[in-house]
Short mmCIF file of C-alpha atoms in Angstrom, two decimals:
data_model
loop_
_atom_site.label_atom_id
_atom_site.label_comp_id
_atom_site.label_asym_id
_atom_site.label_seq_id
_atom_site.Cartn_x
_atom_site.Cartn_y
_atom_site.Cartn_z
CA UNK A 1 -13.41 25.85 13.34
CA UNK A 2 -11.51 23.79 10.77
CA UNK A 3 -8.32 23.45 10.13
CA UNK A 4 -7.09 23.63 6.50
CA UNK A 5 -4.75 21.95 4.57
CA UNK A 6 -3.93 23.54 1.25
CA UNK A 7 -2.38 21.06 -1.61
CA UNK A 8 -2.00 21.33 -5.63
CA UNK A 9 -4.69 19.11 -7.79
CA UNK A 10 -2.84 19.12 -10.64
CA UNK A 11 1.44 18.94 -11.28
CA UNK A 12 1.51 22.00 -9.36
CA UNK A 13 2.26 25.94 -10.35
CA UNK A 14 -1.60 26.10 -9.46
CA UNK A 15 -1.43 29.55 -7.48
CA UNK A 16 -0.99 27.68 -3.62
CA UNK A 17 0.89 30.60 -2.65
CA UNK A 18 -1.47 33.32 -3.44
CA UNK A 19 -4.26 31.24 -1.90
CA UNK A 20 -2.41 29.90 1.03
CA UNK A 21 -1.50 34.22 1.31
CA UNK A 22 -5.10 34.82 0.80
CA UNK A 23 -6.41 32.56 3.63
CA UNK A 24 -3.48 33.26 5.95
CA UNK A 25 -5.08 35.60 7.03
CA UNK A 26 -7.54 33.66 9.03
CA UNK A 27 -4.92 31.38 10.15
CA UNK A 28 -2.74 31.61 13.15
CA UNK A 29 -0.26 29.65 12.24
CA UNK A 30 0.82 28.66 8.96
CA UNK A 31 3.21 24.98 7.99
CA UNK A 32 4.96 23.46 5.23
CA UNK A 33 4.95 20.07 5.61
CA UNK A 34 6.78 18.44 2.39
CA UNK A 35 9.03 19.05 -0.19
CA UNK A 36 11.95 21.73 -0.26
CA UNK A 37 13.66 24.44 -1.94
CA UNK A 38 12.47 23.14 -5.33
CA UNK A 39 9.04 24.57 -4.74
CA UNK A 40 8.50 28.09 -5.61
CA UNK A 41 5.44 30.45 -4.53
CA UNK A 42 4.60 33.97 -6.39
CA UNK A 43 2.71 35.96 -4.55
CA UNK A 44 1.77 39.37 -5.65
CA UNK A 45 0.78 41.93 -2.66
CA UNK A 46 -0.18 45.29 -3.60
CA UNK A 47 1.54 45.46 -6.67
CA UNK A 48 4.98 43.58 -4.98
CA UNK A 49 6.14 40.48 -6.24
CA UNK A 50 7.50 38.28 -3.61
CA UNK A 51 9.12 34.92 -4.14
CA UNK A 52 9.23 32.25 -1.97
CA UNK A 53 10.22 28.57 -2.23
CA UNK A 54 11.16 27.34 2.03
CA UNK A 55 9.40 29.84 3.88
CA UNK A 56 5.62 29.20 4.15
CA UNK A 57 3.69 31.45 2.26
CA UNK A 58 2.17 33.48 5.71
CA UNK A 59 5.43 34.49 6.38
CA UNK A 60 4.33 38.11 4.63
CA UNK A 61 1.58 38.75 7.81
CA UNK A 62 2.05 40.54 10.42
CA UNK A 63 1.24 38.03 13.53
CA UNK A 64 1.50 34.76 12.12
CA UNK A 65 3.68 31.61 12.94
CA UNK A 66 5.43 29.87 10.28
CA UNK A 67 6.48 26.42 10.62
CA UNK A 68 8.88 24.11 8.82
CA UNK A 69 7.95 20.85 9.14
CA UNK A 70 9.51 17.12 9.58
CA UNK A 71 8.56 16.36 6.16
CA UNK A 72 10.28 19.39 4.58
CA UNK A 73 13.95 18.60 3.55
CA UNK A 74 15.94 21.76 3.93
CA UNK A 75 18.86 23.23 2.78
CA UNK A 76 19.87 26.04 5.23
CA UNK A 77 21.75 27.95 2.85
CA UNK A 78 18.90 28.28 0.87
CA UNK A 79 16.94 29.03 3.18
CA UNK A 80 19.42 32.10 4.72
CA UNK A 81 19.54 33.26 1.38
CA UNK A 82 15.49 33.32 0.93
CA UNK A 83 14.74 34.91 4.59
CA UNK A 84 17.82 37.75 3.27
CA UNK A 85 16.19 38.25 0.01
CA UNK A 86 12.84 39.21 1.53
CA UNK A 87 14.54 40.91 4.56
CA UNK A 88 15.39 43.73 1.51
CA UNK A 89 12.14 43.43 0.70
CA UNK A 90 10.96 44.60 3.85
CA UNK A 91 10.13 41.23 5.61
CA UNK A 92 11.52 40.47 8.83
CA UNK A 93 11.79 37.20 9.74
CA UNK A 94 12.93 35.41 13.02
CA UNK A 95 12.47 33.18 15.92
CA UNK A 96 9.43 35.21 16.82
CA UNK A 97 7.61 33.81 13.50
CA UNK A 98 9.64 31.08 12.18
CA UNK A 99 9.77 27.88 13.57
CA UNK A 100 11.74 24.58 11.89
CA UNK A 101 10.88 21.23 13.36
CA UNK A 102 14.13 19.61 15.23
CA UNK A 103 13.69 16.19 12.69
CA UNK A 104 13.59 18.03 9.77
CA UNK A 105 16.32 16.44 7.68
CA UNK A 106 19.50 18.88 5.87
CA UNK A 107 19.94 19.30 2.32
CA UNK A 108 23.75 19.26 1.37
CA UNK A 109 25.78 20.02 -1.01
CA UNK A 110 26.79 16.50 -2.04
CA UNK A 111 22.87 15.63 -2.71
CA UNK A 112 22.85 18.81 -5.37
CA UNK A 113 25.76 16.89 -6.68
CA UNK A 114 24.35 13.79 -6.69
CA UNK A 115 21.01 14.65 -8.62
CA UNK A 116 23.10 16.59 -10.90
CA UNK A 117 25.54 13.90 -11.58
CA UNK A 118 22.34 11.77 -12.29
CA UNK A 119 20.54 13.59 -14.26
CA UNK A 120 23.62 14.30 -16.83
CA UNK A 121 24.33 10.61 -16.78
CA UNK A 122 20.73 9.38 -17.46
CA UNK A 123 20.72 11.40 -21.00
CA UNK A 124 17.56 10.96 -22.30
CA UNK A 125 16.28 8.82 -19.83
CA UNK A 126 16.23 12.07 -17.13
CA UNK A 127 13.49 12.61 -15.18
CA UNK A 128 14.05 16.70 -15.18
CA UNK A 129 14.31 17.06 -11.45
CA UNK A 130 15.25 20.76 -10.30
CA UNK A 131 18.83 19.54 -9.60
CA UNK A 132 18.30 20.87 -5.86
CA UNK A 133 19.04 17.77 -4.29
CA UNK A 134 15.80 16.70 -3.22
CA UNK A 135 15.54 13.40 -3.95
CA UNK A 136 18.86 12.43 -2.79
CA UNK A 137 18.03 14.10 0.58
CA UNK A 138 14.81 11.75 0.85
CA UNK A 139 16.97 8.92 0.17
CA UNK A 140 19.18 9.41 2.77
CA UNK A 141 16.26 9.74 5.36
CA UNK A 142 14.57 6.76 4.64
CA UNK A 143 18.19 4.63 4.54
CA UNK A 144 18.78 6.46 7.48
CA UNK A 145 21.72 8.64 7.16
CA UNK A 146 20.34 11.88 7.41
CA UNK A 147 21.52 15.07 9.29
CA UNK A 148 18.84 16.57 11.05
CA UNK A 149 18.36 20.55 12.46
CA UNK A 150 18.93 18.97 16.04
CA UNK A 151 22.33 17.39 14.76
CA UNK A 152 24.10 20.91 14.13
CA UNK A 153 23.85 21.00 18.02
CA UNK A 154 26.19 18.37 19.08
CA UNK A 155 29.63 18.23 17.94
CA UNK A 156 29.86 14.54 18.34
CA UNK A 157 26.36 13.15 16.65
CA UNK A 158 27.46 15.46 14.15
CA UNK A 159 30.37 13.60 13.59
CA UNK A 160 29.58 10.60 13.55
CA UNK A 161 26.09 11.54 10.57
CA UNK A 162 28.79 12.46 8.91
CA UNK A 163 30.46 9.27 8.67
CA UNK A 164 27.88 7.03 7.96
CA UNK A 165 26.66 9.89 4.87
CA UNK A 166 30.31 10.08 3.86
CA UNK A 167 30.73 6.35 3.48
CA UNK A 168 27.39 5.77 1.13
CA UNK A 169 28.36 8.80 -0.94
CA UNK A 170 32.09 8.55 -1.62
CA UNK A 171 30.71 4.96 -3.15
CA UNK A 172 28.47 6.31 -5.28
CA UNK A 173 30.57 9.55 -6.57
CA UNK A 174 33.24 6.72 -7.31
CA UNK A 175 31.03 4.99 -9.26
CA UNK A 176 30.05 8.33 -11.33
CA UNK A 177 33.73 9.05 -11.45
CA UNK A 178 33.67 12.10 -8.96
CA UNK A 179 36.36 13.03 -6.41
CA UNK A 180 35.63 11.60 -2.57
CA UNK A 181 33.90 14.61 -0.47
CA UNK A 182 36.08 16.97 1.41
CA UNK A 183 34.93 15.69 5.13
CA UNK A 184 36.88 18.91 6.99
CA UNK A 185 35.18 21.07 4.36
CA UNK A 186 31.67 19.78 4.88
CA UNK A 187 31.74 19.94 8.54
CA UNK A 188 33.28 23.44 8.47
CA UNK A 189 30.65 24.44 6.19
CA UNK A 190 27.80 22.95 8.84
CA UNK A 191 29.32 24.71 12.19
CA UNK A 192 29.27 27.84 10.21
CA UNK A 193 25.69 27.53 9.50
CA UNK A 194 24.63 25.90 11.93
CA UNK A 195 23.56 28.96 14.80
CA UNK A 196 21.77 30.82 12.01
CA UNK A 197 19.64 27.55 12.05
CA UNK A 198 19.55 26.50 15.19
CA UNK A 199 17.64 29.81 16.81
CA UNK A 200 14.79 28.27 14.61
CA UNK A 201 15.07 25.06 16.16
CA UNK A 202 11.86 23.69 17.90
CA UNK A 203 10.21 20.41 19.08
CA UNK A 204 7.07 21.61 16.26
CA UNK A 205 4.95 18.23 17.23
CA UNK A 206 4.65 19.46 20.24
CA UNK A 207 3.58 23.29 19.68
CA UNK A 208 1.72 22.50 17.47
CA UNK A 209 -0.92 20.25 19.53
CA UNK A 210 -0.86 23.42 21.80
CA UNK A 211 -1.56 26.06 19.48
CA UNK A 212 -4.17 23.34 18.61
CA UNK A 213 -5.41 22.78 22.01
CA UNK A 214 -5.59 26.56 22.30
CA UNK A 215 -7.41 26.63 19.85
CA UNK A 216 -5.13 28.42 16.74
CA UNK A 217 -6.08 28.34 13.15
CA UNK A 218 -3.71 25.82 11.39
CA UNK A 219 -2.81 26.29 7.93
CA UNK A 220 -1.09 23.75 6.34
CA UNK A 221 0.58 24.24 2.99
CA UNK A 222 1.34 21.68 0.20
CA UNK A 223 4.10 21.68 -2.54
CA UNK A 224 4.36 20.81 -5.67
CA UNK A 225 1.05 18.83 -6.96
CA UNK A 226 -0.73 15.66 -6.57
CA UNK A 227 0.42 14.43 -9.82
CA UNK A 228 3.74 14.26 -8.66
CA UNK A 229 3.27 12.44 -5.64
CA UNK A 230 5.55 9.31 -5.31
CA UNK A 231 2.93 6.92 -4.98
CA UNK A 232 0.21 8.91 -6.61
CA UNK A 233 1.72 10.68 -9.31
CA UNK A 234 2.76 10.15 -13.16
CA UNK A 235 5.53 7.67 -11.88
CA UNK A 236 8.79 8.02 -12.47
CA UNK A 237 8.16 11.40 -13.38
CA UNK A 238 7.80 12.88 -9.99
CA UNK A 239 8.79 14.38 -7.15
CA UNK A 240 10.53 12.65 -3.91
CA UNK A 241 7.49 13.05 -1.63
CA UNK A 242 4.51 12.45 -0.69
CA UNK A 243 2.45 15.69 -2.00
CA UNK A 244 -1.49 14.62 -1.03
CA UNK A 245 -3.16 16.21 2.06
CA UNK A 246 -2.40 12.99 4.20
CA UNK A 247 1.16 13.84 4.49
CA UNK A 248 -0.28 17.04 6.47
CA UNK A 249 -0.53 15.00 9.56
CA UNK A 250 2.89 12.64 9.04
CA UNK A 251 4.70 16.00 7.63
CA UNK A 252 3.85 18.34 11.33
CA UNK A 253 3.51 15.95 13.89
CA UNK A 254 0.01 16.42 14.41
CA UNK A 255 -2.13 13.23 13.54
CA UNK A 256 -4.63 12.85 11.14
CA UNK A 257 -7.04 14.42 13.11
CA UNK A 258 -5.80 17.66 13.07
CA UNK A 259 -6.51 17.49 8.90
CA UNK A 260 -9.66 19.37 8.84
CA UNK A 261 -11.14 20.79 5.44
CA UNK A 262 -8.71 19.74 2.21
CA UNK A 263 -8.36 22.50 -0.61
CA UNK A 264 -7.79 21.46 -3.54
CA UNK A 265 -5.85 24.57 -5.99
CA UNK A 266 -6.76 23.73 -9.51
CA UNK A 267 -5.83 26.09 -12.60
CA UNK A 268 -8.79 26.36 -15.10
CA UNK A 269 -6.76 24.67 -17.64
CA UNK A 270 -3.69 22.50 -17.22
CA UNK A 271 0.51 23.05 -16.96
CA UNK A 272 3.02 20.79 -16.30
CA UNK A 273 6.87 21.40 -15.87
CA UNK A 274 9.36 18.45 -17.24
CA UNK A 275 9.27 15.15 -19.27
CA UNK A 276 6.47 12.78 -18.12
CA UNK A 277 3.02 12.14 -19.55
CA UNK A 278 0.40 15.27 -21.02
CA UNK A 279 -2.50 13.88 -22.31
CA UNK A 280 -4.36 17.36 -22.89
CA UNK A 281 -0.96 19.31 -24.08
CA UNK A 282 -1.13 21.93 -26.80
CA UNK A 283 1.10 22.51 -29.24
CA UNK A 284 -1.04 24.66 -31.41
CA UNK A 285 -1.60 28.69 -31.35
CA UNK A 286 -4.49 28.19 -27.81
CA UNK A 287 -0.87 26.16 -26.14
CA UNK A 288 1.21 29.66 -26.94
CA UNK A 289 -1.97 31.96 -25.89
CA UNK A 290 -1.67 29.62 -22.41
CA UNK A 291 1.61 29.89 -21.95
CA UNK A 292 2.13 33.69 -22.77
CA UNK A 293 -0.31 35.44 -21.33
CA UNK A 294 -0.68 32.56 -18.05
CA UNK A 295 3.39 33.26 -18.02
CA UNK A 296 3.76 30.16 -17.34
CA UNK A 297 7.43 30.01 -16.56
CA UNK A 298 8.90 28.00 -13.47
CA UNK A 299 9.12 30.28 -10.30
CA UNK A 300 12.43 27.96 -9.33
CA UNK A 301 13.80 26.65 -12.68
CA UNK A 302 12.53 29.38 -15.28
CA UNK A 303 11.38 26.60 -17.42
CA UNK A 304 9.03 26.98 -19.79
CA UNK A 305 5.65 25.09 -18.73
CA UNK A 306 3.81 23.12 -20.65
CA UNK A 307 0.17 24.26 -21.49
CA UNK A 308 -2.91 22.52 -22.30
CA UNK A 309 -6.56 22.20 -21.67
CA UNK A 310 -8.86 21.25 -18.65
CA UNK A 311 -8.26 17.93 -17.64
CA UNK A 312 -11.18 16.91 -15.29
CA UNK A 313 -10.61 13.17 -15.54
CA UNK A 314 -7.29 13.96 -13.68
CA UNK A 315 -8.39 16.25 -11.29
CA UNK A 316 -11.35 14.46 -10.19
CA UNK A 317 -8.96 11.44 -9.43
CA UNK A 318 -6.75 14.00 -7.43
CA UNK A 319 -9.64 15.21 -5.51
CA UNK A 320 -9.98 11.85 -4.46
CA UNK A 321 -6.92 10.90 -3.46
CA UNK A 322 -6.14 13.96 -1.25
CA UNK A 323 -9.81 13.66 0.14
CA UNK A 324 -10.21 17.41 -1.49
CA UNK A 325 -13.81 19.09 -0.22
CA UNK A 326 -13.67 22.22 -2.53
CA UNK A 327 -11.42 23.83 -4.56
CA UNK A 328 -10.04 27.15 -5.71
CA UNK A 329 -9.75 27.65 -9.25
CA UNK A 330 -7.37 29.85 -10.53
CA UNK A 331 -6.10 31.50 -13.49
CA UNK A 332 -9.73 31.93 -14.86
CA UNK A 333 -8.66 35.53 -16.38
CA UNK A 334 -6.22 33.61 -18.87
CA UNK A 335 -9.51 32.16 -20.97
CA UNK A 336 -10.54 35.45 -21.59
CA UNK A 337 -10.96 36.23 -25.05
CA UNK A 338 -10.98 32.34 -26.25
CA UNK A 339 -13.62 31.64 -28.87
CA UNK A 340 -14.10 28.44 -27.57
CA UNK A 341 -12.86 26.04 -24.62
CA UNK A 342 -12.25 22.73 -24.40
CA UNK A 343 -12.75 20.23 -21.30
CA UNK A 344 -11.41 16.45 -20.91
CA UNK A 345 -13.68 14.25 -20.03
CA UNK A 346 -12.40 10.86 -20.59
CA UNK A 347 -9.51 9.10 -22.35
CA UNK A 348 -9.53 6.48 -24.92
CA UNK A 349 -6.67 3.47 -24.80
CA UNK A 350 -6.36 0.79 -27.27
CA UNK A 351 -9.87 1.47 -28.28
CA UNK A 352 -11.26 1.00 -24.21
CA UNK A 353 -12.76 4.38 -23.01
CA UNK A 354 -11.61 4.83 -19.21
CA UNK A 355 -12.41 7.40 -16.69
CA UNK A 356 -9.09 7.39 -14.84
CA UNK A 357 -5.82 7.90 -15.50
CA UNK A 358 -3.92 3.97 -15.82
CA UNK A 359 -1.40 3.43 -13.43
CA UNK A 360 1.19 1.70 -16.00
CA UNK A 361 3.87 4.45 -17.80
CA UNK A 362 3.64 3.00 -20.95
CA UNK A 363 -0.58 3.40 -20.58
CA UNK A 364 0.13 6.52 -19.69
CA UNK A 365 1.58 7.83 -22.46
CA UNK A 366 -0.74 6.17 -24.62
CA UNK A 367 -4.33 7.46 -23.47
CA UNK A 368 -6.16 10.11 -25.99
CA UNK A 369 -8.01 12.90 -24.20
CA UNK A 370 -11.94 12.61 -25.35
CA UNK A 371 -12.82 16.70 -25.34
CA UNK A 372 -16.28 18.54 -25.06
CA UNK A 373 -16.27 21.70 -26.36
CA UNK A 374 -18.12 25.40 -24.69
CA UNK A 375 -18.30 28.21 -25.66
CA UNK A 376 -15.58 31.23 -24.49
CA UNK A 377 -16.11 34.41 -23.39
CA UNK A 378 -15.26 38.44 -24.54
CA UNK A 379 -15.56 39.47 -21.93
CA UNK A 380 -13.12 40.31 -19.17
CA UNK A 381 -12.94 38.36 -15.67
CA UNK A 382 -9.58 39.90 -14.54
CA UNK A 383 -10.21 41.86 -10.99
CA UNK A 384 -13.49 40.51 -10.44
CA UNK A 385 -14.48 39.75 -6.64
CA UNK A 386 -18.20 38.83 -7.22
CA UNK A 387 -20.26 36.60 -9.52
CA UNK A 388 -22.03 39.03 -10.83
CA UNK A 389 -18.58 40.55 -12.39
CA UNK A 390 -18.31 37.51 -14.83
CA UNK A 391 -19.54 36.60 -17.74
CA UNK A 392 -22.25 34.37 -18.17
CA UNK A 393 -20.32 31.51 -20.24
CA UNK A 394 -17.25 32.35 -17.64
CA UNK A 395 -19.87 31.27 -15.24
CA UNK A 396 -20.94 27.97 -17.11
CA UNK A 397 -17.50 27.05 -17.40
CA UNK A 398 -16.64 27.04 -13.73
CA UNK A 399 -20.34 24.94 -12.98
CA UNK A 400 -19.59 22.42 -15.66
CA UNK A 401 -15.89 21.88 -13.81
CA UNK A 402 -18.00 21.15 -10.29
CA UNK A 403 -19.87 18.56 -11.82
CA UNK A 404 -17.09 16.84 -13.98
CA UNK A 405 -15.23 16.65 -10.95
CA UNK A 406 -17.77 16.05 -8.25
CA UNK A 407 -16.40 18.85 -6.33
CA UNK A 408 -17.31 22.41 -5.83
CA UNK A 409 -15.39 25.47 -6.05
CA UNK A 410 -14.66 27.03 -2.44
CA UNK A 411 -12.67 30.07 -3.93
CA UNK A 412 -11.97 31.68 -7.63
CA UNK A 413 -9.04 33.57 -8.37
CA UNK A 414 -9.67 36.44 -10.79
CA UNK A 415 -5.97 37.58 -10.93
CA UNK A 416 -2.71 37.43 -8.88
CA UNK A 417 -3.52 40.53 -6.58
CA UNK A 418 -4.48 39.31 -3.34
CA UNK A 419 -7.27 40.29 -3.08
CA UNK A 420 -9.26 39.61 -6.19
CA UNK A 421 -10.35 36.62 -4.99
CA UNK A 422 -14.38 35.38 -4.90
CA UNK A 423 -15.22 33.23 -1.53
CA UNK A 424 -17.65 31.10 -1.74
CA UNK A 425 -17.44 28.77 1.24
CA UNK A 426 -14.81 29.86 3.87
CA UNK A 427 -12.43 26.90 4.31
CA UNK A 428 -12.08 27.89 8.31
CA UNK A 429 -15.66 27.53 8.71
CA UNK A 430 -16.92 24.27 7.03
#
């Protein structure tokens, strides 16, 4: 039996959390290994819409472990606040199925203010980060000043994080022309929180390798998308972490090992959320169609979500990257009703046809998507759990994606019920 580590192929909002839901269910335990509150996961269950953006997506089974990882930054308020929301929802959640990894670094408010600050002071030049304080958090934990879960334990380390945070961002807020940060205020605020935190509080490396070694189904689920990796991604317009399935392993504690079969969640065409580089956008009457009935609004921000066609030139370079062995394609029903589709294949720059996606911003911005063109569909592939539900051309559309990619598909998602879902390999079982 495999493990599975579920990540977005594209700039994410490509249905993970339906699909990490669907598969859940074969897991054991389920972990979120990057990323933070600026993720957000719809899942629809029997007609219930639940939101999620901290909590991994299994949290809605009965039976199943949950795990914050290392590489998660988290803001505990937020994270309070999420496990209340779905607590009126009917959700319980505690120590019995939630789990956050000791080294898992806080979120504060001074890093919301910091992005903030940022973003308004960059004008045009803004990346169009969530303003959740994400990046700012990473920042502090690779220069080393973070405050971890274990921290709100002792009085004194606490203390003296503080000091050594306090000191780099009273510097900065100076420079911004912000007030100093209320120390007392900050520290109150973190003794408050910090029991409702704490009961979650677990060495994760280590149960981990012993759910492993017991042999437990390990889910691991990605955020965001593999364009907006750090290193990976449409650079500078991305997120703070590392969102391919090798962070898996550096995100849990468990080494690279433990990474068994890598799902790739692709939407049959392509959204992205923020400024940065679209080389298959829409802006014509097929872009609204995509964007209304898709909904494609931001789970977290509300932001509208820019639509556009397949681009297999980009996903085929994700696939790669992340080491993806199938995929699950979703938002198929969305097509219905198109006379006509098209599919990138290739980009032109400066007259030079290329077959990846250049590295440079400015090249970025410049390539021209080279299309081929298939036919649509009437028909309807909302609901549909078999093959044999789908149109023919609904059919071609999916094979021809396969073999532009060089990947095949391991699930298709017909709507965003859980269970209208196709398998076609089981991800556990490769």
């Amino acid at each position: 039996m495999a493990n599975v580590v579920v990540v977005g192929a594209q700039w994410g909002d490509e249905g993970k959390g339906k699909i990490v839901d669907w598969l859940s269910e074969r897991a054991d335990v389920i972990v979120r290994f990057q990323g933070g509150h600026n993720a957000g996961h719809t899942l629809v269950i029997d007609g219930t819409v639940y939101k999620l953006s901290l909590l991994p997506s299994g949290i809605l089974r009965d039976g199943k472990l949950g795990v914050i990882g290392n590489g998660v930054v988290l803001d505990p308020w937020s994270l309070m606040s999420e496990i209340e929301k779905i607590a009126g929802q009917g959700v319980t959640v505690g120590p019995h199925n939630l789990m956050i990894a000791e080294n898992t670094p806080l979120i504060l408010p001074v890093h919301q203010d910091l992005d903030q600050m940022r973003e308004e002071a960059a004008g045009k030049s803004k990346i169009g980060t969530t303003g959740r304080g994400i990046g700012p958090a990473y920042e502090d934990k690779v220069g080393r000043r973070s405050i971890r879960v274990a921290d709100l334990a002792d009085e004194t380390t606490l203390d003296d994080r503080l000091d050594r945070l306090l000191a780099h961002h009273d510097a900065l807020r100076k420079g911004l022309g912000a007030e100093a940060i209320d120390r007392a205020a900050l520290k109150a605020k973190l003794l408050e929180i910090a029991p409702s935190i704490l009961q979650f509080a677990a060495p994760v490396w280590k149960v981990l390798a012993e759910k492993r070694k017991a042999g437990n189904r390990i889910l691991f689920e990605g955020a965001q998308g593999a364009l907006l990796d750090v290193d990976f991604g449409t650079y500078p317009y991305v997120t703070s972490s590392n969102t391919l399935a090798g962070m898996a392993a550096t995100g849990s504690g468990m080494g690279p090992g433990s990474v068994g079969f890598v799902l790739g969640i692709v939407k049959a065409y392509t959204t992205r959320v923020g400024a940065g580089p679209f080389p298959c956008e829409l802006d014509d009457a097929v872009g609204v169609h995509l964007a209304t009935v898709g909904r494609e609004k931001g789970t977290v921000t509300g932001r509208d979500r820019r639509c556009g066609w397949f681009d297999s030139v980009l996903v085929r370079q994700t696939c790669t990257t992340s080491g993806v062995k199938g995929i699950a394609l979703t938002k198929l029903d969305v097509l219905d009703g198109l006379e006509e589709l098209k599919i990138c294949t290739g980009y032109k720059l400066d007259g030079e046809v290329l077959d990846h996606l250049p590295t440079a911003a400015a090249q970025q911005a410049r390539v021209e998507p080279i299309y081929e063109t298939m036919p649509g569909w009437q028909g309807s592939t909302v609901g549909a759990r078999t093959w044999a539900e789908l149109p023919a051309e609904a059919i071609k559309y999916v094979r021809r994606i396969e073999e532009l990619i060089g990947c095949p598909v391991a699930l298709l998602s017909t709507s965003p019920e859980r269970e209208d879902t196709i398998l076609v390999t089981d991800p556990f079982e490769d």
